[in-house]
CSV table of C-alpha atoms in Angstrom, one decimal:
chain,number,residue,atom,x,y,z
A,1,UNK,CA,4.2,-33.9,24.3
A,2,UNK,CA,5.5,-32.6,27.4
A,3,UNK,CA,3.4,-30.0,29.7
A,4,UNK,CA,4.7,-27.9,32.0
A,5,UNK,CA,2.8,-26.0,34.9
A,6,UNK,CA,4.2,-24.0,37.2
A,7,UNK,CA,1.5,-24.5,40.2
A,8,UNK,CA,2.0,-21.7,42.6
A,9,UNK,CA,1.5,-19.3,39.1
A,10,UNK,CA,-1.7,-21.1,38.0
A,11,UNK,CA,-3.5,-20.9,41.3
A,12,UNK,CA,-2.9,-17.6,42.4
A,13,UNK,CA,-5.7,-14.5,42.1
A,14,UNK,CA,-4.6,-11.7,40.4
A,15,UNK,CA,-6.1,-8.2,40.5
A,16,UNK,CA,-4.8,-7.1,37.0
A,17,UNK,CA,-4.6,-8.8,34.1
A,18,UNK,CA,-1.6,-7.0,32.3
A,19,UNK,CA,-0.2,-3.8,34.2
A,20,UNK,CA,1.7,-1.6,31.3
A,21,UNK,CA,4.7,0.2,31.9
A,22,UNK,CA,4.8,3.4,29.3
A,23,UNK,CA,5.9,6.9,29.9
A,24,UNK,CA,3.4,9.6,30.2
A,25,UNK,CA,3.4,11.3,27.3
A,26,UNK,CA,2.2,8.1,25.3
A,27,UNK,CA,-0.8,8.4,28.0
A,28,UNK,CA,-3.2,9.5,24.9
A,29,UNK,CA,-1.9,6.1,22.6
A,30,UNK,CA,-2.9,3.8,25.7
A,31,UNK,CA,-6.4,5.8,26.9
A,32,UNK,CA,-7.3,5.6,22.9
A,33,UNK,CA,-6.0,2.3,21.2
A,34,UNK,CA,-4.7,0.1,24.2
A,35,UNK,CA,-7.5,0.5,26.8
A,36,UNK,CA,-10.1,0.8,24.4
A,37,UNK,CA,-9.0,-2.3,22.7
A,38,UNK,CA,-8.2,-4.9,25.5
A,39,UNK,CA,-10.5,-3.4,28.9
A,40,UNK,CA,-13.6,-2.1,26.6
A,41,UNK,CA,-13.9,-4.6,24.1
A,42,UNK,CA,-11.7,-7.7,25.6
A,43,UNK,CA,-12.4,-7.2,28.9
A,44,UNK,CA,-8.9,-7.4,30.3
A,45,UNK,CA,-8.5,-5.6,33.7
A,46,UNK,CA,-5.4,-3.4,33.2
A,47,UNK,CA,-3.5,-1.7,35.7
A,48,UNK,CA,-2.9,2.2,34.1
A,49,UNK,CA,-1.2,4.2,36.7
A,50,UNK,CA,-2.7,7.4,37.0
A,51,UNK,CA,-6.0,5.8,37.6
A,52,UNK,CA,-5.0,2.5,39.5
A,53,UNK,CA,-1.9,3.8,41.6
A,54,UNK,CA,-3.0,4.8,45.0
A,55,UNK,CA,-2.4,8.7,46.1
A,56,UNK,CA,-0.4,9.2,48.8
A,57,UNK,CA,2.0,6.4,49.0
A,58,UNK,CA,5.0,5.8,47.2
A,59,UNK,CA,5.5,5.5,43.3
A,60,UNK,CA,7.9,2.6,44.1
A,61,UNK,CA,5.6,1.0,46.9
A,62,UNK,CA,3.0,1.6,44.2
A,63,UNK,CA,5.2,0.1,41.6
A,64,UNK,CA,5.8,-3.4,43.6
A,65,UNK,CA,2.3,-3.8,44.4
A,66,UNK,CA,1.1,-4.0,41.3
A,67,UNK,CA,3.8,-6.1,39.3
A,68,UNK,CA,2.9,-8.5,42.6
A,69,UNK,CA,-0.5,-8.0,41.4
A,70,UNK,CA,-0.6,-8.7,37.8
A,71,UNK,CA,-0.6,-11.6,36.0
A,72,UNK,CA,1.5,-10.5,32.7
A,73,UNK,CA,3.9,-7.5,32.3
A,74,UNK,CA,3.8,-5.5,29.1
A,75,UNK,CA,6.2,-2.3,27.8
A,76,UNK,CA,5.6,-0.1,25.4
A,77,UNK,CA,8.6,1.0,23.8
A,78,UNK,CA,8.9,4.8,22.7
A,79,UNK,CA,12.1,6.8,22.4
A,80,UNK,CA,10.3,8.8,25.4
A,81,UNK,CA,10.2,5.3,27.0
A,82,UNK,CA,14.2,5.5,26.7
A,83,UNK,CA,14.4,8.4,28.6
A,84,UNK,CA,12.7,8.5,31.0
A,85,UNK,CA,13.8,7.2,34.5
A,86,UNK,CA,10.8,5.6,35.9
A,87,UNK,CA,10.0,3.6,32.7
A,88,UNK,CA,14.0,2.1,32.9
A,89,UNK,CA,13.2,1.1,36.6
A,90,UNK,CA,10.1,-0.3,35.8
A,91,UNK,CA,11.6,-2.1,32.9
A,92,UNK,CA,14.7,-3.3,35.1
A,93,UNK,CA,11.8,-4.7,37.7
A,94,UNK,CA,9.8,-6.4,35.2
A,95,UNK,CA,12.8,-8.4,33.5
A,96,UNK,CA,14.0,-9.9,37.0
A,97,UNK,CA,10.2,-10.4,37.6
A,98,UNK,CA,9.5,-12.2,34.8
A,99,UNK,CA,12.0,-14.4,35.1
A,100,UNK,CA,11.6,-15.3,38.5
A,101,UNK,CA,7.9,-16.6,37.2
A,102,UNK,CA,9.8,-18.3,34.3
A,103,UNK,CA,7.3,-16.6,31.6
A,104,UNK,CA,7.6,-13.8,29.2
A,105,UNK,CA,7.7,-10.0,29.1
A,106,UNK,CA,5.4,-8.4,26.4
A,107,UNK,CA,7.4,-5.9,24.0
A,108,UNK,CA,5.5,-3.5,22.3
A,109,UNK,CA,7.3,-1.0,19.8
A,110,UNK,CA,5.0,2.3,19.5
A,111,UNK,CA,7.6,3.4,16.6
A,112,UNK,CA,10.9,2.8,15.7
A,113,UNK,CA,13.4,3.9,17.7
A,114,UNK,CA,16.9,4.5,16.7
A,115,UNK,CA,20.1,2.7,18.0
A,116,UNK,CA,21.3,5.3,19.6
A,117,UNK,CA,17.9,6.2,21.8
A,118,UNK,CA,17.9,2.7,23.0
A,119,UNK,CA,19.6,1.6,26.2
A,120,UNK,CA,20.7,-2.1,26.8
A,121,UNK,CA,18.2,-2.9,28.9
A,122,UNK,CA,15.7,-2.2,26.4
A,123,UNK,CA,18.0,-3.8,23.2
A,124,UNK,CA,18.3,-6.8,25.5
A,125,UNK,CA,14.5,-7.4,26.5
A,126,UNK,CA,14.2,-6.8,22.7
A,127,UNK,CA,16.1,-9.6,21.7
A,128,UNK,CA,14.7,-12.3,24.6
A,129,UNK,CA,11.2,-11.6,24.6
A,130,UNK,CA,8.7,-11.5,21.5
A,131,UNK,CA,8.7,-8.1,20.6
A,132,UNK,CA,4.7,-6.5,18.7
A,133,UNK,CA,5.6,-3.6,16.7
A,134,UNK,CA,2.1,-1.2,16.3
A,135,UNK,CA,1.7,-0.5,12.7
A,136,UNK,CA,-0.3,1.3,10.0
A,137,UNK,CA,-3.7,-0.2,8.5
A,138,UNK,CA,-6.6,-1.2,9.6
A,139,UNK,CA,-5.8,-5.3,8.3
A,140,UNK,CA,-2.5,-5.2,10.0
A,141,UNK,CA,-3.9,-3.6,13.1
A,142,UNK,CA,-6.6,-6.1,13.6
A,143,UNK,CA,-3.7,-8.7,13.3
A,144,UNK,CA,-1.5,-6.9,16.1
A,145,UNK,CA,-4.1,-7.0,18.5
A,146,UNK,CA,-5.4,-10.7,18.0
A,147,UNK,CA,-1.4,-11.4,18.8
A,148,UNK,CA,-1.2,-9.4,21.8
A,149,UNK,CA,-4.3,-10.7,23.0
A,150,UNK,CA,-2.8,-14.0,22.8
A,151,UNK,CA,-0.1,-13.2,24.7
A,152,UNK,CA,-1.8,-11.6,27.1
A,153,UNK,CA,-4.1,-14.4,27.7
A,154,UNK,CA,-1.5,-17.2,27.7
A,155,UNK,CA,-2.3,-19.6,30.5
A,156,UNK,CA,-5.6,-18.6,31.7
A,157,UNK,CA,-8.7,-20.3,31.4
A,158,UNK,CA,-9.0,-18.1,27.8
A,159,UNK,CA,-6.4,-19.9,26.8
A,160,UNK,CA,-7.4,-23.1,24.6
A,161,UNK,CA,-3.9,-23.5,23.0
A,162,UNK,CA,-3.1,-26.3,25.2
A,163,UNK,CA,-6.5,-27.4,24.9
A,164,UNK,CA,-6.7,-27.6,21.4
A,165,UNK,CA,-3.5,-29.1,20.9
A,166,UNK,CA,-4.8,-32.1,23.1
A,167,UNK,CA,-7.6,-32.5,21.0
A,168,UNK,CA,-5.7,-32.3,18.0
A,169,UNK,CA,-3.4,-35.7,19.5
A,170,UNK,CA,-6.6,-37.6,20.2
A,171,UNK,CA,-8.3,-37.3,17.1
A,172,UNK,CA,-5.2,-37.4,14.7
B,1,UNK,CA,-15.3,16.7,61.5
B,2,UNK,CA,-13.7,17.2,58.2
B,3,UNK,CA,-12.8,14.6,55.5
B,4,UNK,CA,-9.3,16.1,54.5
B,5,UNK,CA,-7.7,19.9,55.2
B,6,UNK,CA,-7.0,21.5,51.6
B,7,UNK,CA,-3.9,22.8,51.6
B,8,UNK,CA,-4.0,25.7,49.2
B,9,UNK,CA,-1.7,28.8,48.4
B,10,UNK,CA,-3.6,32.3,49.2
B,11,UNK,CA,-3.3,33.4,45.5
B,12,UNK,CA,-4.8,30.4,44.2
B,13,UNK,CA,-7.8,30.3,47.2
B,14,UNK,CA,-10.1,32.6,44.8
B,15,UNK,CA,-9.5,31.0,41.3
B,16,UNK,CA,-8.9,27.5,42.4
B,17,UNK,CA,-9.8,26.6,46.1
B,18,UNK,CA,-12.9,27.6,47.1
B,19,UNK,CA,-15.0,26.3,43.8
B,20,UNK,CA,-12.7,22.8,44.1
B,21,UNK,CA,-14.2,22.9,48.0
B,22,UNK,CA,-17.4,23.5,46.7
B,23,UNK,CA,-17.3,20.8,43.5
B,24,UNK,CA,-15.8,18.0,46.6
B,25,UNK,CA,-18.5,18.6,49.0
B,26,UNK,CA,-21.7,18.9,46.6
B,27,UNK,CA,-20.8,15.8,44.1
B,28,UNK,CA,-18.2,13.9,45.6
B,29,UNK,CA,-20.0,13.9,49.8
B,30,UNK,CA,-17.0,14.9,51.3
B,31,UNK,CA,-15.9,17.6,54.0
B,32,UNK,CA,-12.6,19.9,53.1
B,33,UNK,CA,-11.6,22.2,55.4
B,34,UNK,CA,-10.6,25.4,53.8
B,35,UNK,CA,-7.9,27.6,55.6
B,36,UNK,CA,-9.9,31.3,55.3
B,37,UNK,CA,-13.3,29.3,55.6
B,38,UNK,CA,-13.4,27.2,58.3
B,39,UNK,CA,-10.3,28.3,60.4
B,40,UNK,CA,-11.5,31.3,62.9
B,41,UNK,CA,-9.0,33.8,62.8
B,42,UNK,CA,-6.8,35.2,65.2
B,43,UNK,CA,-3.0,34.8,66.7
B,44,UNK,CA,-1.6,31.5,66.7
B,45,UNK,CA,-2.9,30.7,63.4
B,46,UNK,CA,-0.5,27.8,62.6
B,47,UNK,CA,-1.4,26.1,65.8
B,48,UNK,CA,-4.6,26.6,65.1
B,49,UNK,CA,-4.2,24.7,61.6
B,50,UNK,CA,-1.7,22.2,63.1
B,51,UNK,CA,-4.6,21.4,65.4
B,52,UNK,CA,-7.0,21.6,63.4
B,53,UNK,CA,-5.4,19.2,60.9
B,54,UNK,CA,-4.7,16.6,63.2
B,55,UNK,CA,-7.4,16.6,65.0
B,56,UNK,CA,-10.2,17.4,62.9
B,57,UNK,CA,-9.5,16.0,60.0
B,58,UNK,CA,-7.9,13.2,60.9
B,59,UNK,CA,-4.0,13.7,59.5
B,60,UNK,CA,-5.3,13.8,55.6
B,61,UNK,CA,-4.4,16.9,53.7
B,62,UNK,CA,-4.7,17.4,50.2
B,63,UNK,CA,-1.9,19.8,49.0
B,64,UNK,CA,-3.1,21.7,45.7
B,65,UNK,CA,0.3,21.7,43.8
B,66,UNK,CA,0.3,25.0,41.7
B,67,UNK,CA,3.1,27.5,40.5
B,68,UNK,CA,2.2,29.4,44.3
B,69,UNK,CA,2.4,26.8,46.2
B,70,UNK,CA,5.7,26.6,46.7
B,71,UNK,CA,5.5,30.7,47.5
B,72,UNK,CA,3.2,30.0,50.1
B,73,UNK,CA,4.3,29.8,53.5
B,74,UNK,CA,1.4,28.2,55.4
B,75,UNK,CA,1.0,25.7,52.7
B,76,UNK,CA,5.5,25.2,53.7
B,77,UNK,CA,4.3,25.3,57.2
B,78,UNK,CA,2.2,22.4,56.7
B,79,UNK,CA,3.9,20.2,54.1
B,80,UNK,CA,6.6,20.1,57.0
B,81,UNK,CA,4.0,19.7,60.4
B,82,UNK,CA,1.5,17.2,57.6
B,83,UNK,CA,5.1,15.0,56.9
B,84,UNK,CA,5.7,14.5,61.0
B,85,UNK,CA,2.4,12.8,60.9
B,86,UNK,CA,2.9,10.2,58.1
B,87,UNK,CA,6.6,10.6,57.5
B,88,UNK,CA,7.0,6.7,55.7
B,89,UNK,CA,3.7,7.3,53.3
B,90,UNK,CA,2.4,4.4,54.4
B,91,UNK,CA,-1.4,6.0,55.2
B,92,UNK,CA,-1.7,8.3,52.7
B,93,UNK,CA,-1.9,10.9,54.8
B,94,UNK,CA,-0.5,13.2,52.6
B,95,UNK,CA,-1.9,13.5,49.2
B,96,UNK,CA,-0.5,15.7,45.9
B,97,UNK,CA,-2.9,17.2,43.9
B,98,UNK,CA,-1.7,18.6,40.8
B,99,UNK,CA,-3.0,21.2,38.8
B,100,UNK,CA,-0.2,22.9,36.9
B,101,UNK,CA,2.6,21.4,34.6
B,102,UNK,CA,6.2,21.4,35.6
B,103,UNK,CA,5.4,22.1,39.1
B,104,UNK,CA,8.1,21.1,41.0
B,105,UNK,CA,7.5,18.8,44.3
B,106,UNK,CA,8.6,20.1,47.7
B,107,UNK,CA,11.2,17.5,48.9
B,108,UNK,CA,9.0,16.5,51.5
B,109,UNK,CA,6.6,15.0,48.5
B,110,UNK,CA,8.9,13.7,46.0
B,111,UNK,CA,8.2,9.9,45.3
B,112,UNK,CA,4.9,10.5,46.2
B,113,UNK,CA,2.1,9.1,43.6
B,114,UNK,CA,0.2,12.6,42.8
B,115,UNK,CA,-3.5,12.9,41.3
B,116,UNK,CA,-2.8,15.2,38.4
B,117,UNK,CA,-5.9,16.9,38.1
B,118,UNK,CA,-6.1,18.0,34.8
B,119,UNK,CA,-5.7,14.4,33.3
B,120,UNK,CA,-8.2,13.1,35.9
B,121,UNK,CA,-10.8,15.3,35.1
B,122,UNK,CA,-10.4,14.8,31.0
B,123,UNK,CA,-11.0,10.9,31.6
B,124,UNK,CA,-13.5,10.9,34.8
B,125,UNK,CA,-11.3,9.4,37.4
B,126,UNK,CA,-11.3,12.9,39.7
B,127,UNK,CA,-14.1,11.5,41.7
B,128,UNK,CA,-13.0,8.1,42.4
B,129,UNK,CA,-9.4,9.1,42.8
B,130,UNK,CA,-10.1,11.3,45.3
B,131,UNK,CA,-12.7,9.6,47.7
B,132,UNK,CA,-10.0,6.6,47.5
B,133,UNK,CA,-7.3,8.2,48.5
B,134,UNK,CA,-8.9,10.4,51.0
B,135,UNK,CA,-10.5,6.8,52.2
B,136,UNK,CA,-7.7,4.8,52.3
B,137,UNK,CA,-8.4,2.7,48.6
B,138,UNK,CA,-9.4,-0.6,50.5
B,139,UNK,CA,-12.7,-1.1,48.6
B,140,UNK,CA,-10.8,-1.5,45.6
B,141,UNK,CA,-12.1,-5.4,45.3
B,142,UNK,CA,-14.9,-4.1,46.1
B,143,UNK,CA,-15.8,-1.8,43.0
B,144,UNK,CA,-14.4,-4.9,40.4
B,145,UNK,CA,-16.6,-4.6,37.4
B,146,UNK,CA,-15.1,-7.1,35.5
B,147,UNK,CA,-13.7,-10.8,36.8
B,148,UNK,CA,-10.3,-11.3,36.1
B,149,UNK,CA,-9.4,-14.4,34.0
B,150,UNK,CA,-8.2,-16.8,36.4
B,151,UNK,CA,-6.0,-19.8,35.7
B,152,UNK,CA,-8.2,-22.9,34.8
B,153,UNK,CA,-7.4,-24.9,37.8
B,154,UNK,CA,-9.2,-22.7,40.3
């Protein structure tokens, strides 16, 4: 088995853990399922824009900082998401980012969203990147959130994937 | 010495202004200075408030974004004098403080991150928001409650 770790990644601080991009109107879906969910009972440090975005500068100098700052990038996908500008700038950011640091973007899909509402960036990320689509139920919810959770925790010292696999070569 | 000037449209002084003056200096421990309050009538009045504002309280003004604003001529006088002081937004000098929707920026704001008031004061960040931006946001390691995960080779 082969491990790969890309140093400079590893050993760097960051101040968020995931910084989301959404558009504002799905503000009430983050405050209630996604904040509540991974910084109240996970205790992930997210970076949510109207309360982590500093006042007074620039949304775009805001913007850079905190993709700098944040170890993963996620999107939420909503067919507000498509239309709005910010969130297609954001999304354009996040895909070079991303694979400058040679990882992965986290797709979410709020709710399904027609070909026609969807622009190519979006279709593209889409069909690169594993995509978590939020669903109905209780059972399946609990599922959707022990995946993104994963995800999100991917190569930090939550993460006993690697770990486990190790063990699992020794003691065969 | 004042904390920040409040810029604020005359119609909205009443309804708005004066009780958000009051609210900042009892729980939040900071100074505004209020056009009709603290700035002593007479002629000159916009040098008076140009002064005032750069002198006093130290560049920061906190525009209160509303459907009068943009009616207002002092608060047009100084969105244009308060720009000349911070015109690259890199000391947030110059701060947005929305409190109606589909308020449209004066150019001399746009791509500026606001504090929308409304949503702030629904989820408890008014406070916070507020004294960081007014205080320039460095203590921000400072007020971590949680650790962030770090890699496993730190």
């Amino acid at each position: 088995m082969q491990f790969f770790f890309s140093q400079s990644l590893q050993e760097r601080f960051f101040e968020y853990d995931i910084f989301p991009s959404y558009d504002s109107s799905d503000q009430d879906w983050v405050t209630q399922y996604l904040m509540s969910e991974l910084e109240d009972r996970q205790e992930l440090r997210l970076c949510i824009h109207p309360r982590d975005f500093v006042p007074g500068l620039f949304v775009v100098d805001n913007i850079q900082a905190a993709v700098e700052r944040s170890r993963k990038l996620m999107v939420l996908f909503t067919k507000n998401f498509a239309k709005s500008q910010w969130c297609m700038y954001e999304l354009r950011l996040f895909i070079m980012e991303v694979q400058e640091r040679g990882e992965e973007l986290i797709v979410v899909f709020l709710e399904d969203i027609p070909a026609e509402d969807t622009t190519s960036e979006m279709e593209a990320a889409s069909a690169v990147y594993p995509c978590y689509k939020w669903p109905d139920g209780a059972r399946a919810r609990k599922k959707f959130w022990k995946a993104l959770y994963k995800a999100a925790i991917k190569g930090t010292d939550r993460d006993r994937s690697v770990l486990d696999k190790v063990l699992k070569k020794l003691f065969k | 010495m004042y904390d920040f000037y409040l810029a604020v449209a005359e119609s909205d002084l009443e309804a708005f202004g004066i009780p958000f003056a009051e609210m900042v200096e009892r729980r939040m421990n900071m100074k505004p200075c209020v056009t009709l309050r603290d700035i002593v009538p007479g002629t000159a009045k916009y040098e008076t408030m140009a002064e005032t504002l750069e002198t006093r309280c130290n560049g920061k003004v906190v525009f209160v974004l509303s459907k009068n604003f943009n009616n207002s001529e002092e608060c047009q006088f100084l969105v244009q004098f308060a720009k000349t002081l911070d015109p690259y937004a890199k000391q947030q000098k110059l701060i947005p403080l929305v409190i109606d929707k589909n308020v449209k920026l004066p150019r001399v704001l746009e791509g500026l991150v606001c504090i929308n008031y409304n949503a702030a004061l629904r989820e408890n960040w008014l406070g916070r928001r507020l004294w960081e931006a007014v205080h320039g946001g460095t203590d921000r390691h400072a007020r971590h409650r949680r650790r962030t995960l770090s890699s496993p080779y730190s």
